[in-house]
Coordinates of C-alpha atoms in Angstrom, one line a residue:
X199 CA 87.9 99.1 247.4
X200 CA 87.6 103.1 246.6
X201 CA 89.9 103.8 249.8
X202 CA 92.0 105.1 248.0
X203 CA 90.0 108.1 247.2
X204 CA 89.9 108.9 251.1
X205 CA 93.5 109.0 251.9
X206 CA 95.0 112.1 251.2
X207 CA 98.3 112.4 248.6
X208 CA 99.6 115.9 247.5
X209 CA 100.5 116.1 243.8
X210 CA 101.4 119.4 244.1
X211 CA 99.3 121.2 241.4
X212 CA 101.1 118.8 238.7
X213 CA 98.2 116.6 238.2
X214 CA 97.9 116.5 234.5
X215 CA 101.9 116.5 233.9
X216 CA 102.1 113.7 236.0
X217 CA 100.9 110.9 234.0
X218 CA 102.9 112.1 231.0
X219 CA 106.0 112.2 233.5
X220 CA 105.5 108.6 234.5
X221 CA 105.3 107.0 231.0
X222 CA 108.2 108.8 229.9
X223 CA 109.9 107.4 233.0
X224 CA 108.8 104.4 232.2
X225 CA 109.9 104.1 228.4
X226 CA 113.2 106.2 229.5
X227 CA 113.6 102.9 232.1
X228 CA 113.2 100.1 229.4
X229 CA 115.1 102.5 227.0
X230 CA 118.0 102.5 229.4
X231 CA 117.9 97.9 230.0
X232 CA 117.2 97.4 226.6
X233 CA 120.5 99.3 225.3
X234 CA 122.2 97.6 228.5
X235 CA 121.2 94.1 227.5
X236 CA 124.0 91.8 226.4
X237 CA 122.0 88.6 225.6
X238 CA 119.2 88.1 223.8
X239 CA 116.5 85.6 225.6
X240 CA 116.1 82.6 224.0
X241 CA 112.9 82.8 222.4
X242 CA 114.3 85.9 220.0
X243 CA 115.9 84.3 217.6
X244 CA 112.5 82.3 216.4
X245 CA 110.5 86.1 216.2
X246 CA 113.6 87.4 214.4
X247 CA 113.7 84.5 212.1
X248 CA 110.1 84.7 211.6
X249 CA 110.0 88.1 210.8
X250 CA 112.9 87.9 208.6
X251 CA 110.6 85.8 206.5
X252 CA 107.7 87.9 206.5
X253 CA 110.3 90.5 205.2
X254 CA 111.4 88.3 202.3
X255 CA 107.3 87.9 201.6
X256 CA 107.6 83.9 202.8
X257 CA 103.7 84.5 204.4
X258 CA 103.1 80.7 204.6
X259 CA 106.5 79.8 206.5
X260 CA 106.4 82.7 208.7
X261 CA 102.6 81.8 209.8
X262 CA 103.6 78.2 210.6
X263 CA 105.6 79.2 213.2
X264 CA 103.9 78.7 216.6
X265 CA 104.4 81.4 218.0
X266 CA 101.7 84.3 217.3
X267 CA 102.5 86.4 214.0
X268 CA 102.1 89.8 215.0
X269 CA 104.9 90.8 217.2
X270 CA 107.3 89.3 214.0
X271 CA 105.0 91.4 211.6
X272 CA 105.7 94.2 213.9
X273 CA 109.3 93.9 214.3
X274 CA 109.1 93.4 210.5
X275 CA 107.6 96.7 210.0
X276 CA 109.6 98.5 211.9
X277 CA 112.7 97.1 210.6
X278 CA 111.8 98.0 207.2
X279 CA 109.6 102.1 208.5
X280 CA 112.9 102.6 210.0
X281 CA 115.6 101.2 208.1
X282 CA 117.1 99.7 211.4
X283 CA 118.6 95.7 211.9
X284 CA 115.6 93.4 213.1
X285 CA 116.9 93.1 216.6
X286 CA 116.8 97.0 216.7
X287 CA 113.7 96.9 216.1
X288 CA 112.6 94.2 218.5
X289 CA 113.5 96.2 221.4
X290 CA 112.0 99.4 219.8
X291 CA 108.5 97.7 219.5
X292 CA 109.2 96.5 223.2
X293 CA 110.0 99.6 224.7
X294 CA 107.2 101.3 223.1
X295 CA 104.6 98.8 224.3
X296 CA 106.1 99.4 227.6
X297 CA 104.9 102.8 227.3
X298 CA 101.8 101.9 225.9
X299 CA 100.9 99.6 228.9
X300 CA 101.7 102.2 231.6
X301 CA 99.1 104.6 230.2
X302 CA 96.5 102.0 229.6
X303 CA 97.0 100.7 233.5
X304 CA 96.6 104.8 234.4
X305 CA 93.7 105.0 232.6
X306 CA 92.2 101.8 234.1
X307 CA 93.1 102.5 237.3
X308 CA 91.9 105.6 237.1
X309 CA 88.1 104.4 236.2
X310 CA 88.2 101.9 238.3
X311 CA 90.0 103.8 241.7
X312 CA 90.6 107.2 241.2
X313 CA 93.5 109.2 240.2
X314 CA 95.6 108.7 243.6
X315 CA 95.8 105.4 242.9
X316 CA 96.1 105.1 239.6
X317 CA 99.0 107.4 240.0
X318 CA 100.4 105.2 242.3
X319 CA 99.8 102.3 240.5
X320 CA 101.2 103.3 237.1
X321 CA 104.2 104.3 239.0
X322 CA 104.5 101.2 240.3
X323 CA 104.1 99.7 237.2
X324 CA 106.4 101.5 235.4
X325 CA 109.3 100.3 237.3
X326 CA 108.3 96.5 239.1
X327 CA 111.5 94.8 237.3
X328 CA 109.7 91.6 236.3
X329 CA 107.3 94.2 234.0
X330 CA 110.4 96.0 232.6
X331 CA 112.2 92.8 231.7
X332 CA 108.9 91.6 229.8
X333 CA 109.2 95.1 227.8
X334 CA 113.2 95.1 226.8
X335 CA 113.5 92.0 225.0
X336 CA 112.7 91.1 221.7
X337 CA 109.8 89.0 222.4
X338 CA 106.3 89.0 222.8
X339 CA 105.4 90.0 226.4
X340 CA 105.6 93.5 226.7
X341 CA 103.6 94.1 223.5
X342 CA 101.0 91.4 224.7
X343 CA 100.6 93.7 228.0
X344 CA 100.0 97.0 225.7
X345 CA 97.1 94.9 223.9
X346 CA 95.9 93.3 226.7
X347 CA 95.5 96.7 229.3
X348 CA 93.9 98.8 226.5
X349 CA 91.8 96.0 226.0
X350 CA 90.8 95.3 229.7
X351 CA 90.3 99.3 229.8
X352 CA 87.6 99.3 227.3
X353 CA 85.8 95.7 228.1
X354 CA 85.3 97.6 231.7
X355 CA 83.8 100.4 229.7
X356 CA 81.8 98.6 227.7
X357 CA 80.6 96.9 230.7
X358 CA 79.7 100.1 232.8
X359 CA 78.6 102.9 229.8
X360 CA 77.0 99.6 227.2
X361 CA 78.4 101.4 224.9
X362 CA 78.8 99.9 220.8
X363 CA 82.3 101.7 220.3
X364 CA 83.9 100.7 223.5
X365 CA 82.7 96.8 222.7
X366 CA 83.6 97.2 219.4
X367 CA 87.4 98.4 220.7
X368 CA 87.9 95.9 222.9
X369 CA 87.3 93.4 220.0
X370 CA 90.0 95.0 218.2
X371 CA 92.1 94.9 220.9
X372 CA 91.0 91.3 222.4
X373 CA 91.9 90.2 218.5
X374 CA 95.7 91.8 218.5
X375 CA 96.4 90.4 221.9
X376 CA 95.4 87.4 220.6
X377 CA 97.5 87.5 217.2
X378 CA 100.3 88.6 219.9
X379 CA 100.0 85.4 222.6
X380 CA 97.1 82.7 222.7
X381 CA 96.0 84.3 226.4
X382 CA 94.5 87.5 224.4
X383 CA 91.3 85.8 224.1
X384 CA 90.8 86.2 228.3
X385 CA 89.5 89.5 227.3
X386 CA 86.3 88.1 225.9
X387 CA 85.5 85.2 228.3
X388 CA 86.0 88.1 231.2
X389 CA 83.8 90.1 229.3
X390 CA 81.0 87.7 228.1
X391 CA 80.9 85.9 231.6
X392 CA 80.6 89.7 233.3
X393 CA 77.5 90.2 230.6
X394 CA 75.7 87.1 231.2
X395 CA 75.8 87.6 234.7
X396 CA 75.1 91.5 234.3
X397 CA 71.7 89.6 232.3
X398 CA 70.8 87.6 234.9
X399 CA 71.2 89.7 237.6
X400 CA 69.2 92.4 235.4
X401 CA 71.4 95.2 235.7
X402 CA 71.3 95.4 232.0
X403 CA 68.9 94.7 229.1
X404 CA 69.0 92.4 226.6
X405 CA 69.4 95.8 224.1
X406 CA 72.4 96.3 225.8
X407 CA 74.1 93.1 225.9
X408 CA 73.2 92.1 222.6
X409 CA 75.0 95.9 221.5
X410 CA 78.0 95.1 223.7
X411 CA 78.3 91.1 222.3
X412 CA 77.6 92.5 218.8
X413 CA 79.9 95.3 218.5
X414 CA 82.9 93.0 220.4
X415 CA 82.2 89.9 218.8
X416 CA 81.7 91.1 215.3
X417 CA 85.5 92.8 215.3
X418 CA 87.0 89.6 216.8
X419 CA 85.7 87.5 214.4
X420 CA 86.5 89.8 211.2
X421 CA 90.0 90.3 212.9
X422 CA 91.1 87.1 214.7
X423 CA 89.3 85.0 212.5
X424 CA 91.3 84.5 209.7
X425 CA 94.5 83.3 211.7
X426 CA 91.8 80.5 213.0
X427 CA 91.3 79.3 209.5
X428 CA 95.2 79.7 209.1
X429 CA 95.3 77.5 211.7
X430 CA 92.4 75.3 210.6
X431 CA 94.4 74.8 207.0
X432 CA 98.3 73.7 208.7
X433 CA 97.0 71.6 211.2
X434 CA 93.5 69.8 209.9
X435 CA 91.9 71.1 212.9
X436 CA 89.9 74.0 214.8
X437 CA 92.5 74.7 217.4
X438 CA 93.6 78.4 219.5
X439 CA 97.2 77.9 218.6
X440 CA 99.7 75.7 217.6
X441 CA 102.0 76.9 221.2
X442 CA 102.3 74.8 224.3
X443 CA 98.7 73.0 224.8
X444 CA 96.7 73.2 228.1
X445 CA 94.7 70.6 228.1
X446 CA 96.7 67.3 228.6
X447 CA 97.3 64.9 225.9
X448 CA 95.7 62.1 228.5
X449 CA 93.0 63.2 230.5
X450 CA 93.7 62.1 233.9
X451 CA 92.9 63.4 237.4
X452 CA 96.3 64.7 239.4
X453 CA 97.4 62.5 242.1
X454 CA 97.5 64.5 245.6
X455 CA 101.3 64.4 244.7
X456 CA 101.3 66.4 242.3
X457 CA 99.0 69.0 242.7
X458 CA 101.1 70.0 245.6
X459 CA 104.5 70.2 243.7
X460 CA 101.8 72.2 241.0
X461 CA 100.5 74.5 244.0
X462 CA 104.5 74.8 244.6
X463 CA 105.5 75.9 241.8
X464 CA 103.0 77.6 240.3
X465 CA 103.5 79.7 243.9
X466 CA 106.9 80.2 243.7
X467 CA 106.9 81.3 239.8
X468 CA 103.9 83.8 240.9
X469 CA 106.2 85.1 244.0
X470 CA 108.9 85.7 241.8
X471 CA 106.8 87.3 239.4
X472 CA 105.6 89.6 241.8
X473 CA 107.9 90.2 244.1
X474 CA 107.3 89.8 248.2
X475 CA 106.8 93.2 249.1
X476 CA 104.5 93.9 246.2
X477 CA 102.5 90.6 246.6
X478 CA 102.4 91.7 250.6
X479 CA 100.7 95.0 249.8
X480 CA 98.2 93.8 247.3
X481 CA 96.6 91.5 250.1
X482 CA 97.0 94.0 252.5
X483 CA 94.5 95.8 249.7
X484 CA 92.2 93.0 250.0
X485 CA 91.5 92.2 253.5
X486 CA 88.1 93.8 252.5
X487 CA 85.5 91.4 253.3
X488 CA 82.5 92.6 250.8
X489 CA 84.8 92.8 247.1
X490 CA 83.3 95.8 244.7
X491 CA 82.4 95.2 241.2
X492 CA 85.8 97.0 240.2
X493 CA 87.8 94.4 242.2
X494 CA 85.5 91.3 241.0
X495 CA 86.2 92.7 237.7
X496 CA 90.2 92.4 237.8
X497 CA 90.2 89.7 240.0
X498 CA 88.4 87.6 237.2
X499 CA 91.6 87.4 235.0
X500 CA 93.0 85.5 237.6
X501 CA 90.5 83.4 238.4
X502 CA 90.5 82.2 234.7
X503 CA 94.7 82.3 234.7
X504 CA 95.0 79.5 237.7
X505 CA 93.3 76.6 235.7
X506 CA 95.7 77.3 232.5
X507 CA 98.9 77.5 235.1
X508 CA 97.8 73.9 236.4
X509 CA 96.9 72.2 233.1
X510 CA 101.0 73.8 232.2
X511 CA 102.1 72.3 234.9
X512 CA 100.1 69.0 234.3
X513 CA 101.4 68.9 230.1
X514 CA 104.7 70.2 230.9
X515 CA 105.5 69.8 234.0
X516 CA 106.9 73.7 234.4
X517 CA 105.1 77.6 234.8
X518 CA 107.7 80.2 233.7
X519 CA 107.5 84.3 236.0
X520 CA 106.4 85.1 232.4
X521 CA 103.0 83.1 232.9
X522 CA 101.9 85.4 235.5
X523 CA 102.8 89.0 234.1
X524 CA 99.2 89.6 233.3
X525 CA 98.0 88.8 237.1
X526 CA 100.9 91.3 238.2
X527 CA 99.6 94.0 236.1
X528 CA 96.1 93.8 236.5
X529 CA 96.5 93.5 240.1
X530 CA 98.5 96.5 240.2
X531 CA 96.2 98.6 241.4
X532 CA 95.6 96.9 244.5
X533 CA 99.7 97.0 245.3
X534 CA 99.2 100.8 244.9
X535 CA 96.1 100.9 247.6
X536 CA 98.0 98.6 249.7
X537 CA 100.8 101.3 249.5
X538 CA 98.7 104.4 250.0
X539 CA 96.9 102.5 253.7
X540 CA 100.2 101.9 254.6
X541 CA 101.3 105.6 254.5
X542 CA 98.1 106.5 255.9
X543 CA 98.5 104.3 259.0
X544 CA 102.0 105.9 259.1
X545 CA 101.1 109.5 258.9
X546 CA 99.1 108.4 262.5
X547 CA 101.7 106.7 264.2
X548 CA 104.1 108.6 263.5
X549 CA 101.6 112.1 263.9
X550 CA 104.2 114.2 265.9
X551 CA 107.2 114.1 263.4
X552 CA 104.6 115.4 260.6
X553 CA 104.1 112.1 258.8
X554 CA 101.5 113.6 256.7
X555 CA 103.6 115.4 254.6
X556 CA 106.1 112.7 254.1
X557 CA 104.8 109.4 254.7
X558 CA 103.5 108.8 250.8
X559 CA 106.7 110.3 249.2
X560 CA 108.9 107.7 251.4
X561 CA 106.9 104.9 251.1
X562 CA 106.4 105.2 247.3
X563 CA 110.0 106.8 246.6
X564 CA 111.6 103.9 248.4
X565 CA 109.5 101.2 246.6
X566 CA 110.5 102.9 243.3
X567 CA 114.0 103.7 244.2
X568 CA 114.5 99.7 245.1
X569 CA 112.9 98.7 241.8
X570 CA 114.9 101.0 239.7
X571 CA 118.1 99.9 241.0
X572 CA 117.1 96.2 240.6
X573 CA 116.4 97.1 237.2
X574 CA 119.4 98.7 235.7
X575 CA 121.7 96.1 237.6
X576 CA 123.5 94.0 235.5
X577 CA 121.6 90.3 235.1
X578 CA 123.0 88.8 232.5
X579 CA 124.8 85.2 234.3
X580 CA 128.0 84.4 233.3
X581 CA 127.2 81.1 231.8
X582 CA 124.8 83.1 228.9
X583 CA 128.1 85.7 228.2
X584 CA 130.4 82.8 227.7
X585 CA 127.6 81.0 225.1
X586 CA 127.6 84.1 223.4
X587 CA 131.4 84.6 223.8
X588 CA 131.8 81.1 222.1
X589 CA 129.4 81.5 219.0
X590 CA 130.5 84.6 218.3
X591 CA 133.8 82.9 217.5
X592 CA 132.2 80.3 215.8
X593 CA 130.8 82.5 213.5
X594 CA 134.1 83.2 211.6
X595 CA 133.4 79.1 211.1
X596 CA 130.9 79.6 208.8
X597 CA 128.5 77.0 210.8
X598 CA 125.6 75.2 208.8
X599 CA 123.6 73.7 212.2
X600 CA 124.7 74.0 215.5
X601 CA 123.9 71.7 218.5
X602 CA 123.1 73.9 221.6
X603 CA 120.6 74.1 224.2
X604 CA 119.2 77.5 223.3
X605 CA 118.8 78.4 219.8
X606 CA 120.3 82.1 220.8
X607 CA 123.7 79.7 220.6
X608 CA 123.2 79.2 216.8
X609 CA 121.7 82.7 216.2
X610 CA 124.8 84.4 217.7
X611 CA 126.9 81.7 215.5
X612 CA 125.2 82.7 212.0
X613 CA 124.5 79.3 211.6
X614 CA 121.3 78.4 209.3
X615 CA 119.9 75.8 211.9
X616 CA 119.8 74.9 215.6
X617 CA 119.5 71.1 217.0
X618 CA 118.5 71.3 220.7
X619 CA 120.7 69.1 223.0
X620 CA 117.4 68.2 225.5
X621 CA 116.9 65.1 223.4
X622 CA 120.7 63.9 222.5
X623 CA 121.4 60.3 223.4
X624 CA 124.5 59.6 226.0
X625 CA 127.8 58.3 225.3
X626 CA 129.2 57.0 222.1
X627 CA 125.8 57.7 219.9
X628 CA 126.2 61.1 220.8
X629 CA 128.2 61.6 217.5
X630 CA 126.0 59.7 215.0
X631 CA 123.1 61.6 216.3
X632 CA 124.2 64.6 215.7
X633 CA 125.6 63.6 212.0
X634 CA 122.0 62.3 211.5
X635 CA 120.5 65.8 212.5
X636 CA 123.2 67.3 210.6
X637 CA 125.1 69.2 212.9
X638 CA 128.6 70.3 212.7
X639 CA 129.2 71.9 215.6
X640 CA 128.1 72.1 219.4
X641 CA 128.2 74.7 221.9
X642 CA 127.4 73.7 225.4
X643 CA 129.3 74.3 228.9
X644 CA 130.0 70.5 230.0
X645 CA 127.3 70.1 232.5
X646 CA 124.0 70.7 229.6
X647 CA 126.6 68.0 227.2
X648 CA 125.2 64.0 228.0
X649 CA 127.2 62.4 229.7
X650 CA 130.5 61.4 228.3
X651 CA 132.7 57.8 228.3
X652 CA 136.4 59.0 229.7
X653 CA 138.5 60.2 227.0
X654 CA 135.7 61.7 225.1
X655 CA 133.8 60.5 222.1
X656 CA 135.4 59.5 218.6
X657 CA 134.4 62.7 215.9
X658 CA 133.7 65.3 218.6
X659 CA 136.9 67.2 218.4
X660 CA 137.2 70.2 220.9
X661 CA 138.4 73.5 219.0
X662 CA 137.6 76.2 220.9
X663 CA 136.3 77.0 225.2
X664 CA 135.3 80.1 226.7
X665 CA 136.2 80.2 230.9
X666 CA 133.7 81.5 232.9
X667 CA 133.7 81.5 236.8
X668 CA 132.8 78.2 238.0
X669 CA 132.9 76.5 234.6
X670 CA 133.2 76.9 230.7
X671 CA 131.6 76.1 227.4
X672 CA 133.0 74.2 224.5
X673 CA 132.9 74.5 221.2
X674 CA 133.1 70.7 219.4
X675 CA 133.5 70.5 215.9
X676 CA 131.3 67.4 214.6
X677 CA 133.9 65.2 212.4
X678 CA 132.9 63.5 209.3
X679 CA 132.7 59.7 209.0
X680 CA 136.1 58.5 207.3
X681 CA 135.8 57.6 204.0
X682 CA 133.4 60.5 203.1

């Protein structure tokens, strides 16, 4: 997979300004979406929230949230470094990680392939819109990619050199992306499963894997570690994390049914992820029959991501684009030799019109100029303006708990609580159900409401709507019981 070294690619005597040039376009790019955005994503509010709470020193709340600490703790500290709003500095702690993750794909692309393509494939990187939407949001993607790159770079290190400080790195690193998302901890299976077969297959000694499994596992544990025993004390058990779990409730062996509606959509989440033409070059990269280490090594992140996209699928019956950012990164550099064969087969056929001094420039230029553009376009839906429209209104309500099917609904509102509409009954209980969970108002466009007898339900009184093209959301006021 080293082709890449063999097909020529002018830099033009910029070579050490050129890295430098593409993480600043890169952080420039997420600069630019993250000041465009006008809607939150959903999850937000709940890392806000959280670190709102670490803010006001409420450690044990905070940590009970299931969501990793550190990106709150981060937004946190940054809030208060800065003296900025929490959502401020949400994006700032995105944007940055953006950055961070372009140089640490450079630099692994770099070890791994050569500068051509990792120069290609930070490039690349910098702009594929899926990766730049991960890295404008307040949430905890784009700063679980930072982690997660630097700490690929230095397993591979540790792996090739054996030595105690790049182990002892990664560890660090495996540990934050682990505090950051549960996935973090793929850094040390890929890792330990590379030694034990480096063992077997006697390319190292046992010297050197016990430095490298020292000097990784001994950081882990001293840094990860105590969020297991936080873990150990809320729930009464050793578990990962208290997020979505993989392994199913019932264990049961999928019906041919369903693991072709899983291979479905598990395909079309990773297409979408991806993105056709990059997907296209990457394989184009791997036709290669005999795999090097290098390619075994990136290609084993994958491997272990497909068995936790199908036990998703099997608990909850869904796998998000956002489930398969890490394959799209790692597997970056494989779009970017893809990309560099394809100019290389156009520099022959197109010989006469002097292909060789054009045919990278185009090919990459166009492959960035399309992603740019998709990037910066407005893609905020209507729908998620009009929510936002509506509970900004409601705000001047004063709201206690709002009824909604994103809690971004409630957030927007100012209200102290969110009750999620997935699990509201039909008809006429609607109202008493959402007295019990003590909501006072709902915010929903009429197609996420349950269904309704005609002439609405008694104490849900409309009182405000917001039109958007093709529907509108209302705002229902929850009315007490007469007599109270």
């Amino acid at each position: 997979m080293a082709g890449g070294s063999q097909l020529s690619f002018s830099l033009a005597g910029g070579r050490r300004l050129w890295p430098g040039l593409i993480v600043l376009l890169a952080l420039g790019l997420r600069a630019w979406v993250a000041i465009d955005q006008e809607v939150l994503i959903s999850d937000a509010p709940r890392f806000l929230a959280a670190a709102q709470l670490f803010l006001d020193g409420e450690f044990r709340v905070a940590l009970a949230e299931a969501y990793h600490p550190l990106t709150a703790v981060l937004i946190a500290l940054t809030s208060l470094a800065a003296g900025i709003g929490l959502e401020s500095a949400g994006l700032i702690v995105s944007v940055l990680s953006g950055g961070i993750a372009t140089a640490a794909l450079y630099l692994l692309a770099r070890n791994q392939f050569g500068e051509r393509v990792a120069l290609v494939a930070a490039l690349l990187f910098a702009v594929h819109p899926q990766i730049v939407e991960a890295a404008t949001s307040v949430q905890s993607d784009g700063l679980h990619l930072a982690f997660f790159l630097v700490g690929a770079l230095l397993a591979w290190r540790a792996l090739e050199k054996g030595r105690f400080f790049d182990a002892f790195g990664a560890g660090i690193l495996c540990a934050l992306a682990y505090l950051t998302r549960p996935e973090g901890l793929a850094i040390g299976v890929v890792l330990g499963g590379w030694l034990v077969v480096d063992l077997v297959r006697k390319r190292i000694s046992w010297r050197r894997f016990g430095t490298v499994a020292a000097g990784f596992a001994t950081v882990l544990l001293v840094f990860g570690g105590p969020y297991l025993l936080i873990l150990k004390a809320q729930t009464g058990s050793w578990v990962l994390t208290q997020k979505k779990r993989v392994v199913p409730a019932e264990r049961r062996l999928p019906q041919p049914a369903w693991a072709a509606e899983a291979v479905a959509d598990i395909g079309h989440a990773g297409l979408t992820a991806f993105r056709e033409v990059y997907l296209a070059l990457a394989l184009f990269a791997l036709r290669r029959r005999r795999p090097g280490r290098h390619t075994l090594y990136l290609l084993s992140y994958t491997a272990l991501l497909l068995p936790v996209l199908f036990s998703l699928h099997l608990q909850w019956g869904y796998v998000s684009s956002r489930h398969w950012l890490l394959a799209v990164a790692l597997l970056m550099p494989f779009v970017a030799v893809g990309a560099l064969r394809v100019a290389d087969w156009l520099k022959n056929v197109f010989r006469p019109l002097r292909a060789r001094t054009w045919a990278v420039p185009a090919l990459v230029g166009l492959l960035v100029g399309v992603s740019v553009v998709h990037s910066v376009r407005p893609q905020t839906e209507p729908v998620k303006l009009a929510r936002k429209g509506a509970a900004l209104w409601l705000r001047s309500q004063e709201p206690d708990v709002v009824a909604a099917p994103r809690a971004r609904s409630a957030y927007y509102a100012g209200a102290k609580g969110h009750v999620p509409l997935a699990s509201a009954p039909d008809g006429v209980a609607l109202a008493d159900w959402l007295r019990a969970q003590g909501a006072d108002f709902v915010i929903a466009e009429e197609e996420r409401l349950p269904p309704l007898p005609p002439g609405g339900v008694p104490g849900l009184r409309e009182v405000y709507r917001v039109e958007y093209p093709g529907g509108s959301v209302r705002v229902l006021r929850v009315e007490a019981l007469s007599g109270r």
